[in-house]
Coordinates of C-alpha atoms and ligand atoms in Angstrom, one line a residue:
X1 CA 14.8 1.1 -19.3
X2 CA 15.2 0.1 -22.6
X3 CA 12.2 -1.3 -24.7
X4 CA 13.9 -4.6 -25.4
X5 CA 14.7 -5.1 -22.1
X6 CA 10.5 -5.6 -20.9
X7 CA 9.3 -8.7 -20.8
X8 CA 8.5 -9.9 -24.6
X9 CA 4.2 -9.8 -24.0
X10 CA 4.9 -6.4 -22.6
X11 CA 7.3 -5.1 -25.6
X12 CA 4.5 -4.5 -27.9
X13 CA 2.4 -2.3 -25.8
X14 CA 4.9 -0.1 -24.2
X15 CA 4.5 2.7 -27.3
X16 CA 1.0 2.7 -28.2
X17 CA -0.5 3.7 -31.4
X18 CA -3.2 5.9 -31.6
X19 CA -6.8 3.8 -31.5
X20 CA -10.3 4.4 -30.2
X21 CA -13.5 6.5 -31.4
X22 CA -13.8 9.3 -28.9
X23 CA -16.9 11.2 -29.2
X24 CA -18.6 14.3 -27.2
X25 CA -21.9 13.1 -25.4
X26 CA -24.4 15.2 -24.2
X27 CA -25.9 14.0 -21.0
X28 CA -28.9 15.5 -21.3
X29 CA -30.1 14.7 -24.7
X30 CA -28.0 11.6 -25.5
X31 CA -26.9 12.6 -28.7
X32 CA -23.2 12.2 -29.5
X33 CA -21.1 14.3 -31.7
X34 CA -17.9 14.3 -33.5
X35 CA -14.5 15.5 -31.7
X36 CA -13.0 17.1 -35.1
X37 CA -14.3 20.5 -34.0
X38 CA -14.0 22.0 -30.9
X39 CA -17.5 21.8 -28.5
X40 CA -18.2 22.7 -25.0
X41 CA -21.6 22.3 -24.8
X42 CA -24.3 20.3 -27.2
X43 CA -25.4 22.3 -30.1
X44 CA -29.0 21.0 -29.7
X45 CA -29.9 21.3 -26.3
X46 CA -27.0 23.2 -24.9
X47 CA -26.1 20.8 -21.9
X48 CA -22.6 19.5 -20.9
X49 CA -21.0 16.8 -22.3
X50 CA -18.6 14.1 -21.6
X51 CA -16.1 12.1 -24.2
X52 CA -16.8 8.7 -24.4
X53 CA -14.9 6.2 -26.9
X54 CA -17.0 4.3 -28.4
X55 CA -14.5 1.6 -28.4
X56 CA -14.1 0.6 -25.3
X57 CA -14.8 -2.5 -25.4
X58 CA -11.9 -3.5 -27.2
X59 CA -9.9 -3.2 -24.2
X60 CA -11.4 -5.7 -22.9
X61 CA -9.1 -8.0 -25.3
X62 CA -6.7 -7.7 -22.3
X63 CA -7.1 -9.2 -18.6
X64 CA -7.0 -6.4 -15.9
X65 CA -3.9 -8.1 -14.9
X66 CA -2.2 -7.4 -18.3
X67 CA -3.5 -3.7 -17.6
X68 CA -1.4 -3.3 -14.2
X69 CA 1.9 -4.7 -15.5
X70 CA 1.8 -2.8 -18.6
X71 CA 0.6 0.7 -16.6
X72 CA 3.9 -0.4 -14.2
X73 CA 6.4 -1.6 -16.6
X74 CA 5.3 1.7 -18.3
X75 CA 6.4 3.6 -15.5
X76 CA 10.4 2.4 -16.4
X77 CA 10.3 3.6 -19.8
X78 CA 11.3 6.9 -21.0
X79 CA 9.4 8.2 -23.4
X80 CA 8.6 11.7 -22.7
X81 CA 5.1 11.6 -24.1
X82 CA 4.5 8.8 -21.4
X83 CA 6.0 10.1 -18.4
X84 CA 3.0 12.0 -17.0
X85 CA -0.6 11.5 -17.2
X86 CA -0.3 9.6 -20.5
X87 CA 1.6 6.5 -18.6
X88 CA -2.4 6.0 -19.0
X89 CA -2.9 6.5 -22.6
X90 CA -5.4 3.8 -23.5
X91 CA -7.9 4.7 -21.1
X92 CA -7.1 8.7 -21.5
X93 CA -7.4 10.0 -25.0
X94 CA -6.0 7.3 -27.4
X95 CA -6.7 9.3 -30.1
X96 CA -3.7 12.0 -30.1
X97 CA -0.4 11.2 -31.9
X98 CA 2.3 10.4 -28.9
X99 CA 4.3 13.2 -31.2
X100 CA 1.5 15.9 -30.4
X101 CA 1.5 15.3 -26.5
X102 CA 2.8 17.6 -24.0
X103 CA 4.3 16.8 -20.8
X104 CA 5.4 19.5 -18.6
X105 CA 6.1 17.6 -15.3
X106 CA 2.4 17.0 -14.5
X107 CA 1.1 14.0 -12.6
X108 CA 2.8 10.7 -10.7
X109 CA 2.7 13.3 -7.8
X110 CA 3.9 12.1 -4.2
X111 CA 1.6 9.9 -1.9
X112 CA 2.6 10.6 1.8
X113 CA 1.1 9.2 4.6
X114 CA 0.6 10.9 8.0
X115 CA 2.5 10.6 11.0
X116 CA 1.5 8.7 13.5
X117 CA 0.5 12.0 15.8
X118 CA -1.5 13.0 13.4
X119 CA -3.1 9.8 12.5
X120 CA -4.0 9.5 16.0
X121 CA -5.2 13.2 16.4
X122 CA -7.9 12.5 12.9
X123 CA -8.5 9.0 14.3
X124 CA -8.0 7.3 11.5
X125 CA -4.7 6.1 9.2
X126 CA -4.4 8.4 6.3
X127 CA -2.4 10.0 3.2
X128 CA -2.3 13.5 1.4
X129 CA -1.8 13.3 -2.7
X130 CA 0.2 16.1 -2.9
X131 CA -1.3 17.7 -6.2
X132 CA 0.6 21.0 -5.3
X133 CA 3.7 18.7 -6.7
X134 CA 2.6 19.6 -10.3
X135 CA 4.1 21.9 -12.6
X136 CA 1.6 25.2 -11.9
X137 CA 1.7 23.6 -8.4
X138 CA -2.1 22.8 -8.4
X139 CA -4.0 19.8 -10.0
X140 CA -5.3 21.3 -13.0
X141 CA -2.4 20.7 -15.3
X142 CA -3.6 17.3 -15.4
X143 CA -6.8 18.0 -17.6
X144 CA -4.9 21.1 -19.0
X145 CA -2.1 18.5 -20.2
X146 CA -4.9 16.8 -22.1
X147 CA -7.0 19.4 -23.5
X148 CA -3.5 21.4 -24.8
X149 CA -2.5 17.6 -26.8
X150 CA -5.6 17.9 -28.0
X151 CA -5.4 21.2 -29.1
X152 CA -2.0 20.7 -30.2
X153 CA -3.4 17.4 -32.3
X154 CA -5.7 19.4 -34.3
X155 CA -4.1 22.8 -34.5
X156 CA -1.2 20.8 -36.8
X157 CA -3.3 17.7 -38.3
X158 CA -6.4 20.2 -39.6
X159 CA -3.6 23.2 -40.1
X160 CA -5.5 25.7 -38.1
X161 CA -4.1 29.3 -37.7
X162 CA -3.5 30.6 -34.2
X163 CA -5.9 29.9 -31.1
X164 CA -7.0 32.3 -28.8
X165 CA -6.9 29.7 -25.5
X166 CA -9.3 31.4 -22.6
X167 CA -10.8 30.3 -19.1
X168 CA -12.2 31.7 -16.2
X169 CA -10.7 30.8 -13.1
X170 CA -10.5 30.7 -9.4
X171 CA -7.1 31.3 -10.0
X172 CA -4.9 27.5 -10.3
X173 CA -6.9 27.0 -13.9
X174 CA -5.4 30.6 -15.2
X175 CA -2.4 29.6 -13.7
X176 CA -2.2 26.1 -15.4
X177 CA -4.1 27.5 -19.0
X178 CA -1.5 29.9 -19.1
X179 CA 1.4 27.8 -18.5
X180 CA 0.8 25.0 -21.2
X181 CA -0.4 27.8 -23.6
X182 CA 2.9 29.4 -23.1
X183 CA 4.5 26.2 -24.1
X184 CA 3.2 26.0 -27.3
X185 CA 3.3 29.5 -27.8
X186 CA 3.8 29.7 -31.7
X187 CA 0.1 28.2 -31.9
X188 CA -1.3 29.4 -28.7
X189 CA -2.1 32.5 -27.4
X190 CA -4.1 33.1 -23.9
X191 CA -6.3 35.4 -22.1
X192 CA -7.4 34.8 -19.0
X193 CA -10.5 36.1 -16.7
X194 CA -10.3 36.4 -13.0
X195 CA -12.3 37.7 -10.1
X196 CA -11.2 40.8 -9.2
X197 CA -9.2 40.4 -5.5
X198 CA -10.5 36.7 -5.2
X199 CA -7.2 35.3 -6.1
X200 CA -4.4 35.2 -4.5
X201 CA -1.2 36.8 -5.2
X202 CA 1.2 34.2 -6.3
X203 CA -2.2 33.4 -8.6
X204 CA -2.3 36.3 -10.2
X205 CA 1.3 36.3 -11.0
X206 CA 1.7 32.8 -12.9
X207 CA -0.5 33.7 -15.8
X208 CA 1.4 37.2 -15.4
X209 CA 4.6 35.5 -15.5
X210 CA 4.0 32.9 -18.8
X211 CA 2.3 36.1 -20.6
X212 CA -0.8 35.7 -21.1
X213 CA -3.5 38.5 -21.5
X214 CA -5.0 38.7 -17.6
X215 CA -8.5 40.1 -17.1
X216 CA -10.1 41.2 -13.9
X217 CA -13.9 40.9 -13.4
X218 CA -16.2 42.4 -11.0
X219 CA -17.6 39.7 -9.0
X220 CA -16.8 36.1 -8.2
X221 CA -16.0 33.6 -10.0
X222 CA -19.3 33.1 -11.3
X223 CA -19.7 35.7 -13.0
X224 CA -16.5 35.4 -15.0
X225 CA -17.7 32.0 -15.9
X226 CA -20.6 33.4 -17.4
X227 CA -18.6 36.1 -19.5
X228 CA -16.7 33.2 -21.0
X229 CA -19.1 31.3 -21.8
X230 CA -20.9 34.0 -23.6
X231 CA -17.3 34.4 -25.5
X232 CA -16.7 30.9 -26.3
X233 CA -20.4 30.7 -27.6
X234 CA -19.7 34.2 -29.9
X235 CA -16.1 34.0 -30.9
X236 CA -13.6 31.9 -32.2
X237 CA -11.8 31.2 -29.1
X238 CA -10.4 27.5 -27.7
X239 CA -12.3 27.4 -24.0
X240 CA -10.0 25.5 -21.4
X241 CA -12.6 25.5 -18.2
X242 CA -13.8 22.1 -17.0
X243 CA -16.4 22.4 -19.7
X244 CA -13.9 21.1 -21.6
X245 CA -14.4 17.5 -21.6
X246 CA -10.9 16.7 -22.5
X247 CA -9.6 18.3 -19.3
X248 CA -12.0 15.7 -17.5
X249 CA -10.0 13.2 -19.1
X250 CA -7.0 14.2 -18.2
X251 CA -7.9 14.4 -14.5
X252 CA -9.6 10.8 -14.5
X253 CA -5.1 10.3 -14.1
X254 CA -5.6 11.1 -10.4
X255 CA -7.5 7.9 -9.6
X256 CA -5.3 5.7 -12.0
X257 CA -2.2 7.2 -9.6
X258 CA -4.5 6.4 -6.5
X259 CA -5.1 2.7 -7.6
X260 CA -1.9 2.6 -8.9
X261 CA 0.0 3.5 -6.0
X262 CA -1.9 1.2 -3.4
X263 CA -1.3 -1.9 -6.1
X264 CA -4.5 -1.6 -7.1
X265 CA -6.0 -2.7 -4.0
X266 CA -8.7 -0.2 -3.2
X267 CA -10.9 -2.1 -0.5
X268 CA -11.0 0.0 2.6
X269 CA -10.1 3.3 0.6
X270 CA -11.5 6.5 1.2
X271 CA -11.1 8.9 -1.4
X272 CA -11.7 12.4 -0.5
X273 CA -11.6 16.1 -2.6
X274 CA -12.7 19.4 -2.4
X275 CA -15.6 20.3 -4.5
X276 CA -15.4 23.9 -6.7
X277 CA -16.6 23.6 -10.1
X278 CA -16.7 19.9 -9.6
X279 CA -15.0 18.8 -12.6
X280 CA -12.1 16.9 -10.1
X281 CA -15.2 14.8 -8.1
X282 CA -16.3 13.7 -12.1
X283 CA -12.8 13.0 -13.2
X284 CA -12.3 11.2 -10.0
X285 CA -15.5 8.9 -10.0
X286 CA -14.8 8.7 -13.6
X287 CA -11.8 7.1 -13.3
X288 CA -12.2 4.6 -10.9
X289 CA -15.4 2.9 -13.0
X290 CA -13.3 3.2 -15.9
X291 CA -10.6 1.0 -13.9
X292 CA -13.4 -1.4 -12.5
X293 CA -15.1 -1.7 -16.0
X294 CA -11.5 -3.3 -17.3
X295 CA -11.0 -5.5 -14.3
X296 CA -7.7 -2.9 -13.3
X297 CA -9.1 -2.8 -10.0
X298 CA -11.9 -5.3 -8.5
X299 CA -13.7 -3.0 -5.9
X300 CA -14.6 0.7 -6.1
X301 CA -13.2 3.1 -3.1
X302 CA -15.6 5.0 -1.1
X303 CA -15.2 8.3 -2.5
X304 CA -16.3 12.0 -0.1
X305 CA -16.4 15.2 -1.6
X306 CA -16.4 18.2 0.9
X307 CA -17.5 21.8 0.5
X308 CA -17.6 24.9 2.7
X309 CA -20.5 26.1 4.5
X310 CA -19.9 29.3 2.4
X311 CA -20.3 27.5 -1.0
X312 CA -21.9 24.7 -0.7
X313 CA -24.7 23.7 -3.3
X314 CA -23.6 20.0 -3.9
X315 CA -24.1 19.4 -0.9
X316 CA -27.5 20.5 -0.2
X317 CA -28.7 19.1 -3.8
X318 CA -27.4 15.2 -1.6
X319 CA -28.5 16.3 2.0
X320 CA -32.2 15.2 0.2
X321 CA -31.6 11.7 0.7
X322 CA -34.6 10.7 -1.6
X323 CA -33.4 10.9 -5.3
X324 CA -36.5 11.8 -6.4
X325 CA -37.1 15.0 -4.7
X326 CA -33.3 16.4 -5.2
X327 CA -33.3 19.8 -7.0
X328 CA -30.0 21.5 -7.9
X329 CA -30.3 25.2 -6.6
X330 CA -27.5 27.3 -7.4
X331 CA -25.9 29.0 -4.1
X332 CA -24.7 32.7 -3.7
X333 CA -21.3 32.1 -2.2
X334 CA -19.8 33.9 1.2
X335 CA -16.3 34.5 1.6
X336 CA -14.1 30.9 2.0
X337 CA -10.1 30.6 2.8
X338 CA -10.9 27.4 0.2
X339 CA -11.0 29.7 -2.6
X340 CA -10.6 27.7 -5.2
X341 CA -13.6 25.7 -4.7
X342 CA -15.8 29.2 -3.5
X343 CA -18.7 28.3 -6.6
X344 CA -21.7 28.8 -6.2
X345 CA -22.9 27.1 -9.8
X346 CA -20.8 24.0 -10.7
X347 CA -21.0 23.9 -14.1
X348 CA -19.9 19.9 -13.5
X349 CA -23.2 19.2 -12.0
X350 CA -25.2 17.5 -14.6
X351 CA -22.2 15.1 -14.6
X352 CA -21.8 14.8 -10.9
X353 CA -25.2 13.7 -10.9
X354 CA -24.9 11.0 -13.8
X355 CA -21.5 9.6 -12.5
X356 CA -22.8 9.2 -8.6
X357 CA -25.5 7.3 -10.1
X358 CA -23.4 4.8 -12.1
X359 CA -20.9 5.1 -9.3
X360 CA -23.6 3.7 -6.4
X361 CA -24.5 1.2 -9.1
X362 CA -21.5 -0.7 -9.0
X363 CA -22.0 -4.0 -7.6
X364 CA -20.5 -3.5 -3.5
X365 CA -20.5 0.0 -4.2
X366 CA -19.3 1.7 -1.1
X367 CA -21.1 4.9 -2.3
X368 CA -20.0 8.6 -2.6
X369 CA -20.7 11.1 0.0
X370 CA -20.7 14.5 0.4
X371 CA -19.9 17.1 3.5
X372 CA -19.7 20.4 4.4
X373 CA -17.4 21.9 6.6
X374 CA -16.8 25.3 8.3
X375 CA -14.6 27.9 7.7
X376 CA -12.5 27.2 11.5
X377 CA -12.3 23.8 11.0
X378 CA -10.7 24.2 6.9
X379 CA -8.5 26.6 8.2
X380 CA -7.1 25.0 11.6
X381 CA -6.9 21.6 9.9
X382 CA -4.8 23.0 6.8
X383 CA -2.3 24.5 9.7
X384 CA -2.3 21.3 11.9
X385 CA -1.5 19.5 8.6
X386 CA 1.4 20.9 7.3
X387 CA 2.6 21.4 11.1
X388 CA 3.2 17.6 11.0
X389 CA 5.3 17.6 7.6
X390 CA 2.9 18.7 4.6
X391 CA 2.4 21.1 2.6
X392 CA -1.5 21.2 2.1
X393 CA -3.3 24.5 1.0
X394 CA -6.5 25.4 2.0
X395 CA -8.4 23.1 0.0
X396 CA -6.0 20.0 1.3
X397 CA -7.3 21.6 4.4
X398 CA -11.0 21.3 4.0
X399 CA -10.2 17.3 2.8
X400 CA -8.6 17.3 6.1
X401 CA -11.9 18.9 7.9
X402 CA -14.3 16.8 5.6
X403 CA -12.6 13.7 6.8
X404 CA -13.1 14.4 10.5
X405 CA -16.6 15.2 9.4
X406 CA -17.3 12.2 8.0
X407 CA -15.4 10.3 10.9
X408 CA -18.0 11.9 13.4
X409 CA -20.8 11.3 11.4
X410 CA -19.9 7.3 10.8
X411 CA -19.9 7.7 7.0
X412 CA -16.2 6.7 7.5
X413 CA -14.8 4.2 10.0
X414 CA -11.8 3.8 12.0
X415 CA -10.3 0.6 10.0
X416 CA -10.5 2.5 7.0
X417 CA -8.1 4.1 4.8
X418 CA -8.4 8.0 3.3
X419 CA -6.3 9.7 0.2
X420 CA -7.0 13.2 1.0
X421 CA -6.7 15.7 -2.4
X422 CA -3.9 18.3 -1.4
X423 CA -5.3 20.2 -4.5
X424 CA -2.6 23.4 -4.9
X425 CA 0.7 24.1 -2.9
X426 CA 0.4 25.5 0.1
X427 CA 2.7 28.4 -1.1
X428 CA -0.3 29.9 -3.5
X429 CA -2.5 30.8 -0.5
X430 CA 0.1 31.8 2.1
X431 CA -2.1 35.0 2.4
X432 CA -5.0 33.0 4.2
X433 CA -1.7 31.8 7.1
X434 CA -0.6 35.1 7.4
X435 CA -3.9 36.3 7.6
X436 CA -4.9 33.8 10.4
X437 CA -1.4 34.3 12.1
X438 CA -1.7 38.3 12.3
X439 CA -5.3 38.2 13.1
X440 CA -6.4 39.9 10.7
X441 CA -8.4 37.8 8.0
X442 CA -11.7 39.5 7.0
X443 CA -14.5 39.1 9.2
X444 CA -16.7 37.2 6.7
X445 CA -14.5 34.0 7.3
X446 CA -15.7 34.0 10.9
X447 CA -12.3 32.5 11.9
X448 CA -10.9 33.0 14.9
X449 CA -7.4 32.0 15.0
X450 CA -6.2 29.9 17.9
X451 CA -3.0 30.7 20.0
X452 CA -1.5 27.3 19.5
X453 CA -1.3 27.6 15.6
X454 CA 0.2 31.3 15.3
X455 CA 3.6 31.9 14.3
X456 CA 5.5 35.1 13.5
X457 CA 9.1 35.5 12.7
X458 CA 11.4 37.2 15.8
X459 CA 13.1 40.2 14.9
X460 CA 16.8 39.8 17.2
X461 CA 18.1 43.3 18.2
X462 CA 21.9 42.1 20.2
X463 CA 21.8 44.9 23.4
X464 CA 25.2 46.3 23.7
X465 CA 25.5 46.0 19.9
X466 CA 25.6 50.1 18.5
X467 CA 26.4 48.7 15.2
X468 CA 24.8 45.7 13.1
X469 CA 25.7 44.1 9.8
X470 CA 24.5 45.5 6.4
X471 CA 24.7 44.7 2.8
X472 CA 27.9 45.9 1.4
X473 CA 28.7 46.8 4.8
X474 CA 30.4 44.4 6.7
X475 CA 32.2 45.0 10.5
X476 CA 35.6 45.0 11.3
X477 CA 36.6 41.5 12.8
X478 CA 35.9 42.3 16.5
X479 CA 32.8 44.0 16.3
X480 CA 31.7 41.3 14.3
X481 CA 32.4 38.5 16.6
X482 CA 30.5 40.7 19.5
X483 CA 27.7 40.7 17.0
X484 CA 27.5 37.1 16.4
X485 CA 28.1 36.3 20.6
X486 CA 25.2 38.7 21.6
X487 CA 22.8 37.4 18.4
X488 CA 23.6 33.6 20.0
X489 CA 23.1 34.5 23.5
X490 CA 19.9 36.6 22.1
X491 CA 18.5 33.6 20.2
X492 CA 19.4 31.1 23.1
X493 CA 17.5 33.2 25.7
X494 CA 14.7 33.2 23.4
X495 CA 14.7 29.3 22.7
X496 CA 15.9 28.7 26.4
X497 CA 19.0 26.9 25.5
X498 CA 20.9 25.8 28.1
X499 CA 24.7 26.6 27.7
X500 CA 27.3 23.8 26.7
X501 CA 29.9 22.7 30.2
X502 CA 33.2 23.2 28.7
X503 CA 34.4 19.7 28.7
X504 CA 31.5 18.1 27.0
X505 CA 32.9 19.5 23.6
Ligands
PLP601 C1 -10.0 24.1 -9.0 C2 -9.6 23.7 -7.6 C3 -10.5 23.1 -6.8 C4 -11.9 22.7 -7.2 O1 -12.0 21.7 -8.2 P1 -13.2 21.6 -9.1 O2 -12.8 20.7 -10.2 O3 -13.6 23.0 -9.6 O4 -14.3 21.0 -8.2 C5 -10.1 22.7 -5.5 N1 -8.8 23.1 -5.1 C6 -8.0 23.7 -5.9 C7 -6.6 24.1 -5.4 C8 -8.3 24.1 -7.2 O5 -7.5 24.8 -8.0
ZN602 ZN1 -28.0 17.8 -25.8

C-alpha cells in the first residue's frame, strides 16, 4: 500500500527515523557502556550484557493503541527494510539507518493451530510458530538479522575494513551466521566452529554452501563455545553467538509476532520454547515486558521453557523453589535428538535469571516455568506432530513434550491457550526420523521407537515383469503398459484397494 494511502496520524510513522540511546549493560556490575565498538562481555567484570535504550520512555508519547495500528498498518507497506523483524523498529534497534538493514526473508513466520485430533490427544487447544519458515529454516536469523544491520551500520558509518564474522554453534546459528555474512559478503567474511558429528547433515552443509570457513571441534558444543570466546577476547573478530546482545534484540520479534498475531490479546496464552543456550527464553520474556511496559499488550502470557533430561541445567537451577538457595551448576550433557538445545552451560543464564525476576514481577504475572522432558517423549511427540500436518523438528518436539508435561503437572490448564516454538524445519534433523524409523539411533538416546510411528518407503518389484523402466531407457509400448498394469495391481494389493465395477466410471 502506498504511504499516502494510511490514515493521515499513521502517515508520519510508517518510515521511521533513526532515534533512541542504545547502550550495553552489564547485569552484573551495572555499568553501561557505549555501542560504537563492538562488546560481548563487560570489560570490567567480564559478565553478560544486555542493550537497553536509555530512551525508552519517550515511547511512551504514544498510547499502546497508537502502537498496534501503526505495527499493523506497517504490515501493508512495502518497504523492504520493514518487512521482517524491523516491522518492529522502535522497540528493536532504532538506532540503525533503514538503508543499512538487511532483510532476507526472516520473521512474520506462520501461526498454525492444531487439528482437532490432536488438540484432543494433548488435551489442550494449541498452535506451533513455525520458526523453521525462516530463511536458514531455523529461528536464529531473527537475532542474526539484527546483529548483521548492526554490523552493517558500523562497518560503513566508522569505515571499518573487512570483519572476520565467527560463532560457535549447535548447528542452525552457523547456518544462519553464514547466510547473512554471505550477503554482505564484500564486508563480511565467516568462520564458523562446530562440534565434531553433533550436527546434522543438512547443518553442516548451509554454512558449506554460503562459503564460509567451517571448523570441526572435538567435543560438544561447549567446548567450541569456549574456543570462541577465547578468540573473540584475543583477536579482532565480530562474535555472532547469543552473547551478542543485538541478536537478543532481534529475537524479542518472536513475541511481537505472538502478540501480534492473537490482536494483542494474550490472557490465557501459554508461551512455550526449547531451552539451549537460552538466548530465545531472554528474547522472549524480553519482549513481552517490553510490549507490557508501552501498554501494546495489557497482560503478560504465561511463558514454559523445556529442556531434556540429558541437558538440563535451567531446570535444576528452578526445581529449588526458594530463590534464595538457587545455585546455577553447569551440567555435562548426554546425548539428546533436541540437539540444538544439548548445553550444558547457557551462557544466557545471568539474563534468564534477571528477566524471570522482572517477568514474575509484573502485576498478574502468570509466571514462567520450566520442565524437563525425556528423550521418548521429545522424539514420539515431534513424529505425532508433524503426523497431523506440521512440520516440527526435534525441538518443536520437546515444546510439544514440555506441554504435556506441564499439563500433567497442573502448571498449565485445560482452558488455556499454548504457542509452541517450532524452532528449525523439520528437514534439518531428518537423521533423528530415520534413525527412530530404522531402529537404529544410538543407544545413549534410550529411545525405543514405537510400531505405530515407523514408516519406510516400499520398494514395488511387478512379478511377471523381466524388464523395468530406466533412465534413458524407456520400453517399447506394450511392455510398458504391462509394467504400469502389474505396478497398479502391485500398489493396490499393498494398499488393499478394492477394484472399480466397470459401470461406475
Ligand atoms: C538454538 C536453537 C535452540 C536453543 O535456543 P537457545 O537460544 O540457545 O536457548 C532450540 N532449537 C533450535 C532449532 C535452535 O537452533
Ligand atoms: Zn560488569
Amino acid at each position: 500500500m502506498r504511504v499516502t494511502d494510511f490514515p493521515a496520524d499513521i502517515q508520519p510513522h510508517l518510515l521511521p527515523q533513526p532515534s533512541g540511546d542504545l547502550v550495553y549493560r552489564c547485569l552484573n556490575c551495572e555499568e553501561r557502556f557505549t555501542i560504537e565498538s563492538l562488546l560481548y562481555t563487560c570489560p570490567e567484570c567480564k559478565s553478560v550484557l544486555l542493550i537497553e535504550d536509555l530512551q525508552w520512555e519517550r515511547l511512551k508519547e504514544f498510547s499502546g493503541s497508537f502502537w498496534r495500528r501503526l505495527f499493523d498498518y506497517r504490515k501493508m507497506l512495502n518497504h523492504p527494510a520493514l518487512k521482517g523483524i524491523f516491522l518492529f523498529y522502535e522497540i528493536i534497534a532504532p538506532v540503525i539507518p533503514l538503508e543499512d538493514i538487511i532483510f532476507l526473508g526472516e520473521g512474520h513466520t506462520p501461526v498454525v493451530r492444531a487439528n482437532g485430533g490432536l488438540q484432543d490427544w494433548a488435551g489442550i487447544d494449541f498452535y506451533f510458530k513455525n520458526d523453521g519458515q525462516n530463511p536458514s529454516a531455523s529461528f536464529k536469523d531473527r537475532g542474526m538479522a539484527c546483529a548483521l544491520s548492526y554490523l552493517n551500520y558500523i562497518v560503513r558509518s566508522q569505515n571499518l575494513p573487512e570483519v572476520l564474522s565467527i560463532c560457535a554453534s549447535t548447528g542452525d546459528t552457523s547456518a544462519a551466521a553464514a547466510l547473512y555474512s554471505a550477503y554482505m559478503s564484500k564486508k563480511v567474511k565467516s568462520a564458523v566452529l562446530l562440534p565434531h558429528r553433533k550436527v546434522t547433515p543438512q547443518q553442516i552443509s548451509q554454512p558449506l554452501g554460503s562459503g564460509a570457513r567451517v571448523f570441526e571441534i572435538p567435543g560438544v558444543f561447549d567446548d567450541c563455545m569456549k574456543v570462541v570466546e577465547n578468540l573473540a577476547d584475543n583477536y579482532h573478530v565480530a562474535l555472532l553467538n547469543s552473547k551478542n546482545a543485538w541478536r537478543i534484540l532481534g529475537q524479542e520479534s518472536y513475541s511481537f509476532e505472538v502478540a501480534q498475531s492473537f490482536d494483542y490479546e494474550l490472557a490465557n496464552k501459554v508461551i512455550v520454547v526449547p531451552i539451549g543456550n537460552a538466548g530465545n527464553i531472554t528474547a522472549v520474556m524480553g519482549g513481552f515486558l517490553k510490549l507490557l511496559d508501552l501498554g501494546v499488550i495489557d497482560t503478560a502470557p504465561k511463558i514454559i521453557g523445556v529442556q531434556s533430561e540429558h541437558a538440563d541445567p535451567v531446570y535444576r537451577y528452578y526445581r529449588e523453589s526458594d530463590p534464595s538457595k538457587r545455585t546455577f551448576r553447569p551440567v555435562t550433557v548426554r546425548p539428546s535428538v533436541a540437539q540444538a538445545a544439548m548445553i550444558g552451560n547457557p551462557v544466557s543464564m545471568p539474563r534468564v535469571i534477571r528477566l524471570v525476576e522482572a517477568y514474575e514481577q509484573v502485576p498478574g504475572s502468570p509466571g514462567v516455568f520450566v520442565v524437563q522432558v525425556g528423550e521418548q517423549e521429545i522424539m514420539d511427540c515431534q513424529l505425532i506432530a508433524n503426523r497431523n500436518g506440521h512440520i516440527a523438528c526435534t525441538q518443536g518436539g520437546e515444546c510439544l513434550a514440555g506441554l504435556l508435561r506441564a499439563r500433567k503437572e497442573g502448571i498449565v490448564s485445560q482452558d488455556e491457550i499454548a504457542v509452541l516454538d517450532a524452532t528449525a524445519h523439520a528437514l534439518k534433523f531428518a537423521g533423528f526420523q530415520e534413525g527412530y524409523f530404522a531402529d537404529n539411533l544410538d543407544g545413549a538416546y534410550e529411545i525405543v521407537p514405537k510400531d505405530e510411528l515407523r514408516n519406510s518407503p516400499v520398494l514395488i518389484e511387478p512379478p511377471g515383469v523381466r524388464r523395468m523402466p530406466a533412465p534413458g531407457k524407456p520400453l517399447p509400448e506394450n511392455e510398458f503398459q504391462n509394467f504400469v498394469e502389474a505396478t497398479s495391481r502391485e500398489i493396490a494389493r499393498e494398499l488393499g484397494l478394492k477394484e472399480r465395477g466397470r459401470d461406475s466410471r
